[in-house]
CSV table of C-alpha atoms and ligand atoms in Angstrom, one decimal:
chain,number,residue,atom,x,y,z
A,1,MET,CA,-6.8,-14.0,-5.9
A,2,THR,CA,-3.7,-15.8,-7.2
A,3,HIS,CA,-5.2,-18.2,-9.9
A,4,LYS,CA,-3.1,-19.0,-12.9
A,5,VAL,CA,-2.1,-16.5,-15.6
A,6,ARG,CA,-3.6,-18.0,-18.8
A,7,LYS,CA,-4.0,-15.0,-21.0
A,8,ALA,CA,-1.6,-12.4,-22.3
A,9,VAL,CA,-2.2,-9.2,-24.1
A,10,PHE,CA,0.2,-7.9,-26.8
A,11,PRO,CA,-0.3,-4.2,-27.6
A,12,VAL,CA,0.8,-3.8,-31.3
A,13,ALA,CA,-1.3,-1.1,-32.5
A,14,GLY,CA,1.3,1.7,-31.9
A,15,LEU,CA,2.6,3.9,-34.9
A,16,GLY,CA,6.4,3.0,-34.1
A,17,THR,CA,7.3,6.5,-35.4
A,18,ARG,CA,10.8,6.3,-33.8
A,19,LEU,CA,11.7,3.8,-36.4
A,20,LEU,CA,10.4,5.5,-39.5
A,21,PRO,CA,10.7,5.0,-42.3
A,22,ALA,CA,10.9,1.2,-41.7
A,23,THR,CA,7.6,1.1,-39.9
A,24,LYS,CA,5.9,3.1,-42.6
A,25,THR,CA,4.3,0.1,-44.0
A,26,MET,CA,5.6,-2.7,-41.7
A,27,PRO,CA,4.7,-3.0,-38.1
A,28,LYS,CA,7.6,-2.5,-35.9
A,29,GLU,CA,6.8,-5.8,-34.2
A,30,MET,CA,7.6,-7.6,-37.5
A,31,LEU,CA,11.0,-6.2,-37.6
A,32,THR,CA,13.6,-9.0,-37.6
A,33,ILE,CA,16.3,-9.8,-34.9
A,34,VAL,CA,18.5,-12.2,-36.6
A,35,ASP,CA,16.1,-14.6,-38.0
A,36,ARG,CA,12.6,-13.9,-36.6
A,37,PRO,CA,10.3,-11.0,-35.8
A,38,LEU,CA,10.3,-9.3,-32.5
A,39,ILE,CA,6.6,-10.7,-32.0
A,40,GLN,CA,7.8,-14.2,-32.2
A,41,TYR,CA,10.3,-13.7,-29.3
A,42,ALA,CA,7.5,-12.3,-27.2
A,43,VAL,CA,5.0,-15.0,-28.0
A,44,ASP,CA,7.8,-17.6,-27.3
A,45,GLU,CA,8.4,-16.0,-23.9
A,46,ALA,CA,4.7,-16.1,-23.1
A,47,ARG,CA,4.2,-19.7,-24.0
A,48,GLU,CA,7.2,-20.8,-21.9
A,49,ALA,CA,5.7,-18.9,-19.0
A,50,GLY,CA,2.5,-21.1,-19.4
A,51,ILE,CA,0.3,-18.6,-21.3
A,52,GLU,CA,-2.5,-20.4,-23.2
A,53,GLN,CA,-4.3,-17.5,-25.0
A,54,LEU,CA,-2.5,-14.7,-27.0
A,55,VAL,CA,-4.6,-11.5,-27.3
A,56,PHE,CA,-3.1,-9.2,-30.1
A,57,VAL,CA,-4.4,-5.5,-29.9
A,58,THR,CA,-3.9,-4.5,-33.6
A,59,GLY,CA,-4.8,-1.6,-35.8
A,60,ARG,CA,-4.9,-0.5,-39.4
A,61,GLY,CA,-1.9,-1.8,-41.4
A,62,LYS,CA,-1.0,-4.7,-38.8
A,63,ALA,CA,-2.4,-7.7,-40.6
A,64,SER,CA,0.9,-9.1,-41.3
A,65,LEU,CA,1.3,-9.6,-37.4
A,66,VAL,CA,-1.6,-12.0,-37.5
A,67,ASP,CA,-0.9,-13.6,-40.9
A,68,TYR,CA,2.6,-14.6,-39.6
A,69,PHE,CA,1.0,-17.0,-37.0
A,70,ASP,CA,-1.2,-18.8,-39.6
A,71,MET,CA,-0.2,-22.0,-41.2
A,72,ALA,CA,1.6,-21.3,-44.5
A,73,TYR,CA,0.1,-24.0,-46.5
A,74,GLU,CA,1.7,-23.4,-49.9
A,75,LEU,CA,5.1,-22.9,-48.3
A,76,GLU,CA,4.9,-25.9,-46.2
A,77,ARG,CA,3.9,-28.1,-49.1
A,78,THR,CA,6.5,-26.9,-51.5
A,79,MET,CA,9.2,-27.2,-48.8
A,80,GLY,CA,7.9,-30.8,-48.0
A,81,GLU,CA,7.9,-31.6,-51.7
A,82,LYS,CA,11.7,-30.4,-51.8
A,83,GLY,CA,12.6,-32.4,-48.7
A,84,LYS,CA,13.2,-29.4,-46.6
A,85,ALA,CA,12.8,-29.5,-42.8
A,86,LEU,CA,9.7,-27.6,-41.6
A,87,ASP,CA,11.1,-27.2,-38.1
A,88,PRO,CA,11.8,-23.4,-38.5
A,89,LEU,CA,8.1,-22.9,-39.1
A,90,ALA,CA,6.9,-24.8,-36.1
A,91,SER,CA,6.8,-21.9,-33.5
A,92,SER,CA,5.4,-19.4,-35.9
A,93,ARG,CA,2.0,-21.3,-36.1
A,94,ALA,CA,-0.7,-20.5,-33.5
A,95,GLY,CA,-2.7,-23.5,-32.2
A,96,TYR,CA,-6.5,-23.7,-32.6
A,97,GLY,CA,-8.0,-21.0,-30.3
A,98,GLU,CA,-4.6,-19.8,-29.2
A,99,LEU,CA,-4.6,-16.5,-30.9
A,100,VAL,CA,-7.4,-13.7,-30.6
A,101,THR,CA,-7.3,-10.4,-32.0
A,102,VAL,CA,-9.0,-7.2,-31.0
A,103,ARG,CA,-8.7,-3.8,-32.8
A,104,GLN,CA,-7.8,-0.5,-31.5
A,105,GLN,CA,-9.4,2.0,-33.8
A,106,GLN,CA,-7.0,4.9,-32.9
A,107,PRO,CA,-3.6,4.8,-31.2
A,108,LEU,CA,-4.7,6.7,-28.0
A,109,GLY,CA,-2.0,5.1,-25.7
A,110,LEU,CA,-0.9,1.9,-24.1
A,111,GLY,CA,-3.7,2.0,-21.4
A,112,HIS,CA,-6.3,2.3,-24.0
A,113,ALA,CA,-4.7,-0.6,-26.1
A,114,VAL,CA,-4.9,-2.9,-23.0
A,115,TRP,CA,-8.5,-1.8,-22.3
A,116,CYS,CA,-9.6,-2.8,-25.9
A,117,ALA,CA,-8.9,-6.4,-24.7
A,118,ARG,CA,-11.2,-6.2,-21.7
A,119,GLU,CA,-14.0,-8.5,-23.2
A,120,VAL,CA,-11.4,-11.2,-23.9
A,121,ILE,CA,-9.7,-11.1,-20.6
A,122,GLY,CA,-12.9,-11.1,-18.4
A,123,GLU,CA,-12.3,-11.7,-14.7
A,124,GLU,CA,-8.9,-13.3,-14.8
A,125,PRO,CA,-5.4,-12.0,-14.0
A,126,PHE,CA,-3.4,-11.5,-17.2
A,127,ALA,CA,0.0,-10.7,-18.5
A,128,VAL,CA,0.8,-7.7,-20.8
A,129,LEU,CA,3.9,-8.0,-23.1
A,130,LEU,CA,5.3,-5.1,-25.2
A,131,PRO,CA,7.1,-6.9,-27.9
A,132,ASP,CA,9.5,-4.0,-28.7
A,133,ASP,CA,11.1,-4.6,-25.2
A,134,LEU,CA,13.0,-7.7,-26.1
A,135,MET,CA,13.8,-9.6,-23.0
A,136,VAL,CA,16.7,-12.3,-23.2
A,137,GLY,CA,16.9,-14.5,-20.2
A,138,LYS,CA,16.8,-18.0,-19.1
A,139,PRO,CA,14.1,-18.8,-18.0
A,140,GLY,CA,12.3,-16.0,-19.9
A,141,ALA,CA,11.4,-12.7,-18.1
A,142,LEU,CA,7.6,-13.6,-18.1
A,143,LYS,CA,8.3,-17.1,-16.6
A,144,GLN,CA,10.3,-15.3,-13.8
A,145,MET,CA,7.4,-13.0,-13.3
A,146,VAL,CA,5.0,-15.8,-13.1
A,147,ASP,CA,7.1,-17.4,-10.5
A,148,ALA,CA,7.2,-14.2,-8.4
A,149,TYR,CA,3.3,-14.1,-9.0
A,150,ALA,CA,2.8,-17.5,-7.3
A,151,ARG,CA,4.7,-16.1,-4.2
A,152,LEU,CA,3.2,-12.6,-4.1
A,153,GLY,CA,-0.1,-12.5,-6.0
A,154,GLY,CA,-1.7,-9.1,-6.9
A,155,ASN,CA,-0.1,-7.0,-9.4
A,156,ILE,CA,3.4,-7.2,-10.6
A,157,VAL,CA,5.4,-4.9,-12.9
A,158,CYS,CA,8.8,-5.7,-14.4
A,159,ALA,CA,11.3,-3.1,-13.4
A,160,GLU,CA,15.1,-2.1,-13.8
A,161,GLU,CA,17.2,0.7,-12.6
A,162,VAL,CA,17.8,3.4,-15.3
A,163,ALA,CA,20.1,6.4,-15.4
A,164,ALA,CA,18.7,9.5,-13.6
A,165,GLU,CA,18.4,11.4,-16.8
A,166,ALA,CA,16.2,8.6,-18.2
A,167,THR,CA,13.3,8.8,-16.0
A,168,ALA,CA,11.3,11.1,-18.3
A,169,SER,CA,10.9,8.0,-20.6
A,170,TYR,CA,9.5,5.6,-18.2
A,171,GLY,CA,6.8,5.0,-15.6
A,172,ILE,CA,8.8,5.2,-12.4
A,173,VAL,CA,8.3,3.4,-9.0
A,174,ASP,CA,7.9,5.0,-5.6
A,175,PRO,CA,9.5,2.2,-3.7
A,176,GLY,CA,8.5,0.5,-0.5
A,177,ALA,CA,10.2,-2.4,1.2
A,178,THR,CA,12.4,-4.8,-0.9
A,179,GLU,CA,12.5,-8.5,-0.4
A,180,GLY,CA,14.6,-10.7,-2.7
A,181,ASN,CA,13.9,-9.5,-6.3
A,182,ALA,CA,10.5,-7.8,-5.3
A,183,THR,CA,10.0,-4.3,-4.2
A,184,GLU,CA,6.6,-3.1,-2.8
A,185,VAL,CA,5.1,-0.3,-5.0
A,186,LYS,CA,3.8,2.6,-3.1
A,187,GLY,CA,3.3,4.9,-6.1
A,188,LEU,CA,3.8,5.1,-9.9
A,189,VAL,CA,4.6,8.4,-11.7
A,190,GLU,CA,4.6,8.5,-15.5
A,191,LYS,CA,7.6,10.0,-17.2
A,192,PRO,CA,8.7,12.3,-14.3
A,193,ASP,CA,11.6,14.7,-14.7
A,194,PRO,CA,14.7,13.5,-13.0
A,195,ALA,CA,14.3,16.1,-10.4
A,196,SER,CA,10.9,14.9,-9.3
A,197,ALA,CA,11.4,11.3,-9.9
A,198,PRO,CA,10.6,9.1,-6.7
A,199,SER,CA,13.3,6.6,-7.7
A,200,ARG,CA,15.3,5.3,-10.7
A,201,LEU,CA,13.3,2.1,-10.6
A,202,ALA,CA,11.6,2.1,-14.1
A,203,VAL,CA,8.7,0.0,-15.3
A,204,ILE,CA,9.7,-2.0,-18.4
A,205,GLY,CA,7.5,-3.9,-20.8
A,206,ARG,CA,6.1,-6.9,-18.8
A,207,TYR,CA,3.2,-6.9,-16.4
A,208,ILE,CA,0.9,-9.2,-14.6
A,209,LEU,CA,-2.2,-7.3,-13.7
A,210,GLN,CA,-5.6,-8.0,-11.9
A,211,PRO,CA,-8.8,-7.6,-14.2
A,212,GLN,CA,-9.9,-4.6,-12.0
A,213,VAL,CA,-7.3,-2.4,-14.0
A,214,MET,CA,-9.9,-2.5,-16.8
A,215,GLU,CA,-12.3,-0.8,-14.6
A,216,GLU,CA,-9.8,2.1,-14.1
A,217,LEU,CA,-9.0,2.2,-17.7
A,218,SER,CA,-12.6,2.5,-18.7
A,219,ALA,CA,-12.5,6.1,-17.3
A,220,HIS,CA,-10.3,7.0,-20.5
A,221,GLU,CA,-8.5,9.6,-18.6
A,222,THR,CA,-5.6,10.9,-20.5
A,223,GLY,CA,-2.2,11.7,-18.8
A,224,ALA,CA,1.5,12.3,-20.0
A,225,GLY,CA,1.7,13.0,-23.7
A,226,GLY,CA,-2.1,13.3,-23.9
A,227,GLU,CA,-2.3,9.5,-24.0
A,228,ILE,CA,-4.3,7.1,-22.0
A,229,GLN,CA,-1.6,5.7,-19.8
A,230,LEU,CA,-1.5,2.3,-18.3
A,231,THR,CA,0.7,3.6,-15.5
A,232,ASP,CA,-2.1,5.9,-14.2
A,233,ALA,CA,-4.7,3.2,-14.1
A,234,MET,CA,-2.3,0.8,-12.4
A,235,ALA,CA,-1.4,3.6,-9.8
A,236,ARG,CA,-5.1,3.7,-8.8
A,237,LEU,CA,-4.9,0.1,-7.7
A,238,ILE,CA,-2.1,0.7,-5.2
A,239,GLY,CA,-3.2,0.5,-1.7
A,240,ARG,CA,-6.4,-1.6,-2.7
A,241,GLN,CA,-4.5,-4.6,-4.2
A,242,SER,CA,-1.0,-6.0,-3.5
A,243,PHE,CA,1.5,-4.3,-5.9
A,244,HIS,CA,5.2,-5.2,-6.5
A,245,ALA,CA,7.9,-4.3,-8.9
A,246,VAL,CA,10.1,-7.3,-9.7
A,247,LYS,CA,13.6,-7.3,-11.2
A,248,VAL,CA,14.3,-10.3,-13.5
A,249,ASP,CA,17.4,-12.0,-14.6
A,250,ALA,CA,17.5,-10.9,-18.2
A,251,THR,CA,18.8,-8.3,-20.6
A,252,ARG,CA,16.5,-5.9,-22.1
A,253,TYR,CA,16.9,-4.5,-25.6
A,254,ASP,CA,14.7,-1.5,-26.3
A,255,CYS,CA,13.8,-2.4,-29.9
A,256,GLY,CA,11.5,0.6,-30.4
A,257,SER,CA,14.6,2.7,-30.6
A,258,LYS,CA,17.2,2.6,-33.4
A,259,ALA,CA,20.1,1.8,-31.1
A,260,GLY,CA,18.3,-0.8,-29.1
A,261,PHE,CA,17.2,-2.5,-32.3
A,262,VAL,CA,20.7,-2.6,-33.9
A,263,LEU,CA,22.2,-3.7,-30.4
A,264,ALA,CA,19.8,-6.5,-30.1
A,265,ASN,CA,20.8,-7.7,-33.7
A,266,CYS,CA,24.5,-7.6,-32.7
A,267,ALA,CA,23.9,-9.3,-29.4
A,268,LEU,CA,21.8,-12.2,-30.7
A,269,GLY,CA,23.9,-12.6,-33.8
A,270,LEU,CA,26.9,-13.0,-31.7
A,271,ALA,CA,25.1,-15.6,-29.6
A,272,ASP,CA,24.2,-17.5,-32.8
A,273,PRO,CA,27.0,-20.1,-33.4
A,274,ASP,CA,26.1,-20.3,-37.2
A,275,ILE,CA,26.9,-16.6,-37.8
A,276,ALA,CA,28.9,-15.5,-34.9
A,277,PRO,CA,32.4,-16.3,-36.3
A,278,LEU,CA,32.0,-14.0,-39.4
A,279,LEU,CA,30.3,-11.4,-37.3
A,280,ARG,CA,33.3,-11.4,-35.0
A,281,GLU,CA,35.6,-11.2,-37.8
A,282,ARG,CA,33.9,-8.3,-39.5
A,283,LEU,CA,32.7,-6.3,-36.6
A,284,GLY,CA,36.2,-6.4,-34.8
B,1,UTP,P1,5.5,3.0,-27.6
B,1,UTP,O1,5.1,4.3,-27.2
B,1,UTP,O2,6.7,2.5,-27.5
B,1,UTP,O3,5.0,2.7,-29.2
B,1,UTP,O4,4.3,1.9,-27.1
B,1,UTP,P2,4.7,3.5,-30.4
B,1,UTP,O5,3.9,4.6,-30.1
B,1,UTP,O6,4.3,2.6,-31.5
B,1,UTP,O7,6.2,4.0,-30.7
B,1,UTP,P3,6.8,5.4,-31.2
B,1,UTP,O8,7.0,6.1,-29.8
B,1,UTP,O9,5.9,6.2,-32.0
B,1,UTP,O10,8.1,5.2,-31.9
B,1,UTP,C1,4.5,0.6,-26.4
B,1,UTP,C2,3.8,-0.4,-26.8
B,1,UTP,O11,2.4,-0.1,-26.9
B,1,UTP,C3,1.7,-0.3,-28.0
B,1,UTP,C4,2.9,-0.3,-29.1
B,1,UTP,O12,2.5,-1.0,-30.3
B,1,UTP,C5,4.1,-0.8,-28.4
B,1,UTP,O13,4.0,-2.2,-28.5
B,1,UTP,N1,0.7,0.9,-28.4
B,1,UTP,C6,1.0,2.1,-28.0
B,1,UTP,C7,-0.5,0.5,-28.8
B,1,UTP,O14,-0.9,-0.7,-29.0
B,1,UTP,N2,-1.5,1.4,-28.9
B,1,UTP,C8,-1.2,2.7,-28.6
B,1,UTP,O15,-2.0,3.5,-28.8
B,1,UTP,C9,0.1,3.0,-28.1
């Protein structure tokens, strides 16, 4: 089953507690890296990969994420009257039927958030993008994964090597054979201690999954941290369906953490020719 990946799920209903107080009233996915919110980067990456339908899994207090993709009629009219270019707004508008939202009533975990999108996904393969993992690459990370999917089919997780002491923060791959950028996944363990981790190959925030993962998620079994884990549901597909971890040529910034968020602003600021000279001068 290798037909086109047309739909992408953006789980954006988490609490973002690591970035409090900033995320008390603002969704973390609306936090800005240079001149646009995290969600815009993720949506641009999905569009570049050929995604036609964006499925936001939102919750209480997340309305600004959806409003952001509306046409800002008054703003556009006023800017037009003043002769200001509207180009900066173009990619922040969703096309007709492009954006669908579903609600997650309680933040029960990433697996539960993905399961909330099951009716919209139906019987198709789909992508999942976690916007707080900002991926900077050309082509984008999801495009590289879609290219790998055309070759491999099945389920594909994006992965990178992490430091041994970091395994307890990630889903970790039990690796099989590697060919090019793809490693066969023999098992997945959520947040193992370094001593029991099967490798240092960590799953990061991009996935291409077969719809059968929704059946596994419907059991609502809780795992690490008492949350319904996507990793556990994916692990139950191994052996039944092809499963690979793919390393992409991109830099990841974990913008769900303070250090990653500040680092992303520095790195992307320094890559922006309009502001880089001043940043270089002041940051040393
Ligand atoms: P995280 O664990 O990084 O997000 O989930 P969090 O829980 O919001 O952050 P902290 O740890 O409290 O700071 C990864 C992604 O899954 C979404 C989050 O919004 C984020 O994009 N998520 C997580 C949900 O949509 N629902 C959940 O129940 C949990």
